[in-house]
Amino acid sequence: MAQKLALVTGAGNGIGAAIATAAGRAGYRVAVMDANADAARLMVAQLGDAIALPCDVTDEKAVDSALATLGAVPDLLVNNAGIVKFGHLLDISV
């Protein structure tokens, strides 16, 4: 049986790294997608059976390129990546 593939965005640290670690422990090969290439590579080194996909998920072309590099359709997708905006609620545009 082929090993399943998990793609976790924002997996370079924090909650995404924890999710990627859990997926790896559950037997998935993990694609670590993160805007911080160094963080993605470090996470891959910790996981072992994983692939780093440095990518800013707000850039559609970058995502397309990363998925082409992956060359497979993930069995599990965790859209964890996010952004943070600081300021007063009424002053921040959405």
Short mmCIF file of N, CA and C in Angstrom, two decimals:
data_model
loop_
_atom_site.label_atom_id
_atom_site.label_comp_id
_atom_site.label_asym_id
_atom_site.label_seq_id
_atom_site.Cartn_x
_atom_site.Cartn_y
_atom_site.Cartn_z
N MET A 1 0.85 -1.17 0.00
CA MET A 1 0.00 0.00 0.00
C MET A 1 0.89 1.24 0.00
N ALA A 2 0.56 2.20 -0.83
CA ALA A 2 1.36 3.43 -0.95
C ALA A 2 1.18 4.30 0.29
N GLN A 3 2.26 4.96 0.65
CA GLN A 3 2.21 5.88 1.79
C GLN A 3 1.37 7.09 1.43
N LYS A 4 0.55 7.53 2.35
CA LYS A 4 -0.29 8.70 2.11
C LYS A 4 0.51 9.98 2.31
N LEU A 5 0.05 11.04 1.63
CA LEU A 5 0.74 12.32 1.64
C LEU A 5 -0.12 13.38 2.32
N ALA A 6 0.47 14.10 3.26
CA ALA A 6 -0.20 15.22 3.93
C ALA A 6 0.50 16.50 3.54
N LEU A 7 -0.25 17.52 3.17
CA LEU A 7 0.29 18.85 2.88
C LEU A 7 -0.23 19.78 3.97
N VAL A 8 0.72 20.40 4.70
CA VAL A 8 0.36 21.31 5.78
C VAL A 8 0.95 22.67 5.47
N THR A 9 0.08 23.68 5.34
CA THR A 9 0.57 25.04 5.11
C THR A 9 0.90 25.69 6.45
N GLY A 10 1.85 26.60 6.42
CA GLY A 10 2.26 27.24 7.66
C GLY A 10 2.87 26.25 8.63
N ALA A 11 3.57 25.25 8.09
CA ALA A 11 4.07 24.14 8.89
C ALA A 11 5.48 24.35 9.43
N GLY A 12 6.05 25.51 9.21
CA GLY A 12 7.42 25.76 9.66
C GLY A 12 7.55 25.94 11.15
N ASN A 13 6.47 26.30 11.82
CA ASN A 13 6.53 26.48 13.27
C ASN A 13 5.12 26.50 13.85
N GLY A 14 5.04 26.58 15.16
CA GLY A 14 3.77 26.71 15.84
C GLY A 14 2.80 25.56 15.61
N ILE A 15 1.53 25.92 15.47
CA ILE A 15 0.48 24.91 15.30
C ILE A 15 0.71 24.08 14.05
N GLY A 16 1.14 24.72 12.96
CA GLY A 16 1.40 23.98 11.73
C GLY A 16 2.48 22.92 11.90
N ALA A 17 3.54 23.26 12.64
CA ALA A 17 4.61 22.29 12.90
C ALA A 17 4.07 21.14 13.74
N ALA A 18 3.22 21.44 14.71
CA ALA A 18 2.63 20.39 15.54
C ALA A 18 1.74 19.48 14.70
N ILE A 19 0.98 20.05 13.79
CA ILE A 19 0.12 19.25 12.91
C ILE A 19 0.97 18.39 11.99
N ALA A 20 2.03 18.97 11.42
CA ALA A 20 2.93 18.22 10.55
C ALA A 20 3.57 17.06 11.30
N THR A 21 3.98 17.31 12.53
CA THR A 21 4.58 16.26 13.36
C THR A 21 3.58 15.14 13.63
N ALA A 22 2.36 15.51 13.95
CA ALA A 22 1.32 14.51 14.21
C ALA A 22 1.03 13.69 12.96
N ALA A 23 0.99 14.35 11.81
CA ALA A 23 0.75 13.63 10.55
C ALA A 23 1.88 12.65 10.27
N GLY A 24 3.12 13.09 10.50
CA GLY A 24 4.25 12.20 10.32
C GLY A 24 4.19 11.00 11.24
N ARG A 25 3.83 11.22 12.48
CA ARG A 25 3.70 10.12 13.44
C ARG A 25 2.57 9.17 13.07
N ALA A 26 1.56 9.70 12.37
CA ALA A 26 0.43 8.88 11.93
C ALA A 26 0.75 8.10 10.65
N GLY A 27 1.98 8.28 10.13
CA GLY A 27 2.39 7.50 8.97
C GLY A 27 2.35 8.22 7.64
N TYR A 28 2.00 9.49 7.65
CA TYR A 28 1.97 10.26 6.41
C TYR A 28 3.37 10.73 6.03
N ARG A 29 3.63 10.82 4.74
CA ARG A 29 4.76 11.59 4.25
C ARG A 29 4.25 13.03 4.24
N VAL A 30 5.03 13.95 4.79
CA VAL A 30 4.53 15.31 5.00
C VAL A 30 5.19 16.31 4.06
N ALA A 31 4.37 17.11 3.39
CA ALA A 31 4.85 18.24 2.61
C ALA A 31 4.70 19.47 3.50
N VAL A 32 5.85 20.06 3.85
CA VAL A 32 5.90 21.20 4.77
C VAL A 32 5.91 22.48 3.94
N MET A 33 4.79 23.17 3.86
CA MET A 33 4.71 24.42 3.10
C MET A 33 4.76 25.59 4.07
N ASP A 34 5.70 26.50 3.82
CA ASP A 34 5.85 27.67 4.68
C ASP A 34 6.52 28.78 3.90
N ALA A 35 6.17 30.02 4.19
CA ALA A 35 6.79 31.17 3.53
C ALA A 35 8.25 31.31 3.94
N ASN A 36 8.62 30.80 5.10
CA ASN A 36 9.99 30.83 5.58
C ASN A 36 10.70 29.55 5.15
N ALA A 37 11.53 29.64 4.11
CA ALA A 37 12.20 28.46 3.56
C ALA A 37 13.07 27.77 4.59
N ASP A 38 13.78 28.53 5.42
CA ASP A 38 14.64 27.92 6.44
C ASP A 38 13.82 27.14 7.46
N ALA A 39 12.68 27.69 7.86
CA ALA A 39 11.82 27.00 8.82
C ALA A 39 11.26 25.71 8.21
N ALA A 40 10.89 25.76 6.93
CA ALA A 40 10.38 24.56 6.26
C ALA A 40 11.45 23.48 6.20
N ARG A 41 12.67 23.86 5.85
CA ARG A 41 13.77 22.89 5.77
C ARG A 41 14.11 22.30 7.14
N LEU A 42 14.09 23.13 8.16
CA LEU A 42 14.36 22.64 9.51
C LEU A 42 13.30 21.64 9.95
N MET A 43 12.06 21.93 9.64
CA MET A 43 10.98 21.01 9.99
C MET A 43 11.13 19.69 9.25
N VAL A 44 11.52 19.75 7.99
CA VAL A 44 11.75 18.53 7.20
C VAL A 44 12.87 17.70 7.83
N ALA A 45 13.92 18.37 8.28
CA ALA A 45 15.04 17.66 8.92
C ALA A 45 14.56 16.95 10.19
N GLN A 46 13.63 17.56 10.90
CA GLN A 46 13.11 16.95 12.12
C GLN A 46 12.17 15.79 11.82
N LEU A 47 11.41 15.91 10.74
CA LEU A 47 10.42 14.88 10.40
C LEU A 47 11.05 13.67 9.73
N GLY A 48 12.05 13.89 8.91
CA GLY A 48 12.66 12.79 8.17
C GLY A 48 11.99 12.58 6.83
N ASP A 49 10.91 11.81 6.80
CA ASP A 49 10.24 11.51 5.53
C ASP A 49 9.29 12.65 5.18
N ALA A 50 9.87 13.72 4.63
CA ALA A 50 9.08 14.92 4.35
C ALA A 50 9.74 15.70 3.21
N ILE A 51 9.01 16.67 2.70
CA ILE A 51 9.53 17.53 1.63
C ILE A 51 9.22 18.98 1.99
N ALA A 52 10.19 19.85 1.79
CA ALA A 52 10.00 21.28 2.05
C ALA A 52 9.43 21.94 0.80
N LEU A 53 8.41 22.74 0.99
CA LEU A 53 7.81 23.51 -0.09
C LEU A 53 7.77 24.98 0.34
N PRO A 54 8.89 25.69 0.20
CA PRO A 54 8.89 27.11 0.55
C PRO A 54 7.90 27.84 -0.36
N CYS A 55 6.94 28.52 0.24
CA CYS A 55 5.89 29.12 -0.57
C CYS A 55 5.07 30.11 0.25
N ASP A 56 4.78 31.25 -0.34
CA ASP A 56 3.86 32.23 0.24
C ASP A 56 2.48 31.91 -0.32
N VAL A 57 1.59 31.42 0.52
CA VAL A 57 0.28 30.98 0.03
C VAL A 57 -0.61 32.11 -0.46
N THR A 58 -0.19 33.36 -0.27
CA THR A 58 -0.95 34.48 -0.82
C THR A 58 -0.59 34.73 -2.28
N ASP A 59 0.41 34.01 -2.80
CA ASP A 59 0.87 34.15 -4.18
C ASP A 59 0.44 32.91 -4.96
N GLU A 60 -0.62 33.06 -5.76
CA GLU A 60 -1.21 31.93 -6.47
C GLU A 60 -0.20 31.21 -7.37
N LYS A 61 0.64 31.97 -8.06
CA LYS A 61 1.65 31.35 -8.94
C LYS A 61 2.66 30.55 -8.13
N ALA A 62 3.03 31.05 -6.96
CA ALA A 62 3.97 30.33 -6.10
C ALA A 62 3.35 29.02 -5.61
N VAL A 63 2.07 29.05 -5.29
CA VAL A 63 1.38 27.83 -4.86
C VAL A 63 1.33 26.83 -6.01
N ASP A 64 0.99 27.29 -7.21
CA ASP A 64 0.96 26.40 -8.37
C ASP A 64 2.32 25.76 -8.60
N SER A 65 3.37 26.55 -8.49
CA SER A 65 4.73 26.04 -8.67
C SER A 65 5.09 25.01 -7.60
N ALA A 66 4.74 25.30 -6.36
CA ALA A 66 5.03 24.36 -5.27
C ALA A 66 4.29 23.05 -5.47
N LEU A 67 3.03 23.13 -5.89
CA LEU A 67 2.27 21.91 -6.13
C LEU A 67 2.82 21.11 -7.29
N ALA A 68 3.31 21.80 -8.32
CA ALA A 68 3.95 21.11 -9.44
C ALA A 68 5.22 20.40 -8.97
N THR A 69 5.97 21.03 -8.08
CA THR A 69 7.15 20.41 -7.51
C THR A 69 6.77 19.16 -6.72
N LEU A 70 5.68 19.24 -6.00
CA LEU A 70 5.21 18.11 -5.20
C LEU A 70 4.87 16.93 -6.10
N GLY A 71 4.21 17.20 -7.22
CA GLY A 71 3.94 16.17 -8.21
C GLY A 71 2.93 15.11 -7.79
N ALA A 72 2.16 15.37 -6.77
CA ALA A 72 1.16 14.40 -6.32
C ALA A 72 0.01 15.17 -5.67
N VAL A 73 -1.13 14.51 -5.62
CA VAL A 73 -2.29 15.10 -4.95
C VAL A 73 -2.27 14.63 -3.50
N PRO A 74 -2.27 15.56 -2.56
CA PRO A 74 -2.25 15.15 -1.15
C PRO A 74 -3.51 14.39 -0.75
N ASP A 75 -3.33 13.42 0.13
CA ASP A 75 -4.47 12.71 0.70
C ASP A 75 -5.09 13.51 1.84
N LEU A 76 -4.27 14.37 2.44
CA LEU A 76 -4.70 15.21 3.55
C LEU A 76 -4.16 16.61 3.32
N LEU A 77 -5.03 17.61 3.41
CA LEU A 77 -4.63 19.01 3.27
C LEU A 77 -5.05 19.77 4.51
N VAL A 78 -4.08 20.44 5.15
CA VAL A 78 -4.38 21.27 6.31
C VAL A 78 -4.00 22.70 5.95
N ASN A 79 -5.00 23.55 5.76
CA ASN A 79 -4.78 24.97 5.45
C ASN A 79 -4.60 25.73 6.76
N ASN A 80 -3.37 25.72 7.24
CA ASN A 80 -3.07 26.31 8.54
C ASN A 80 -2.47 27.71 8.43
N ALA A 81 -1.87 28.03 7.29
CA ALA A 81 -1.17 29.31 7.15
C ALA A 81 -2.11 30.48 7.40
N GLY A 82 -1.57 31.51 8.00
CA GLY A 82 -2.38 32.69 8.28
C GLY A 82 -1.52 33.93 8.27
N ILE A 83 -2.17 35.04 8.41
CA ILE A 83 -1.46 36.31 8.48
C ILE A 83 -1.90 37.04 9.73
N VAL A 84 -1.09 37.96 10.15
CA VAL A 84 -1.41 38.75 11.33
C VAL A 84 -1.36 40.22 10.95
N LYS A 85 -2.40 40.94 11.30
CA LYS A 85 -2.42 42.39 11.11
C LYS A 85 -2.58 43.02 12.48
N PHE A 86 -1.73 43.97 12.77
CA PHE A 86 -1.80 44.65 14.05
C PHE A 86 -2.45 46.02 13.87
N GLY A 87 -3.20 46.42 14.84
CA GLY A 87 -3.82 47.73 14.82
C GLY A 87 -5.14 47.70 15.56
N HIS A 88 -5.78 48.82 15.61
CA HIS A 88 -7.10 48.92 16.23
C HIS A 88 -8.13 48.33 15.27
N LEU A 89 -9.07 47.61 15.80
CA LEU A 89 -10.07 46.91 15.00
C LEU A 89 -10.74 47.82 13.97
N LEU A 90 -11.11 49.00 14.35
CA LEU A 90 -11.82 49.90 13.44
C LEU A 90 -10.91 50.53 12.39
N ASP A 91 -9.60 50.41 12.57
CA ASP A 91 -8.65 51.00 11.63
C ASP A 91 -8.12 50.01 10.60
N ILE A 92 -8.40 48.73 10.79
CA ILE A 92 -7.85 47.69 9.90
C ILE A 92 -8.87 47.37 8.81
N SER A 93 -8.40 47.41 7.55
CA SER A 93 -9.29 47.02 6.45
C SER A 93 -9.26 45.51 6.30
N VAL A 94 -10.32 44.96 5.76
CA VAL A 94 -10.38 43.52 5.56
C VAL A 94 -10.32 43.14 4.15
#
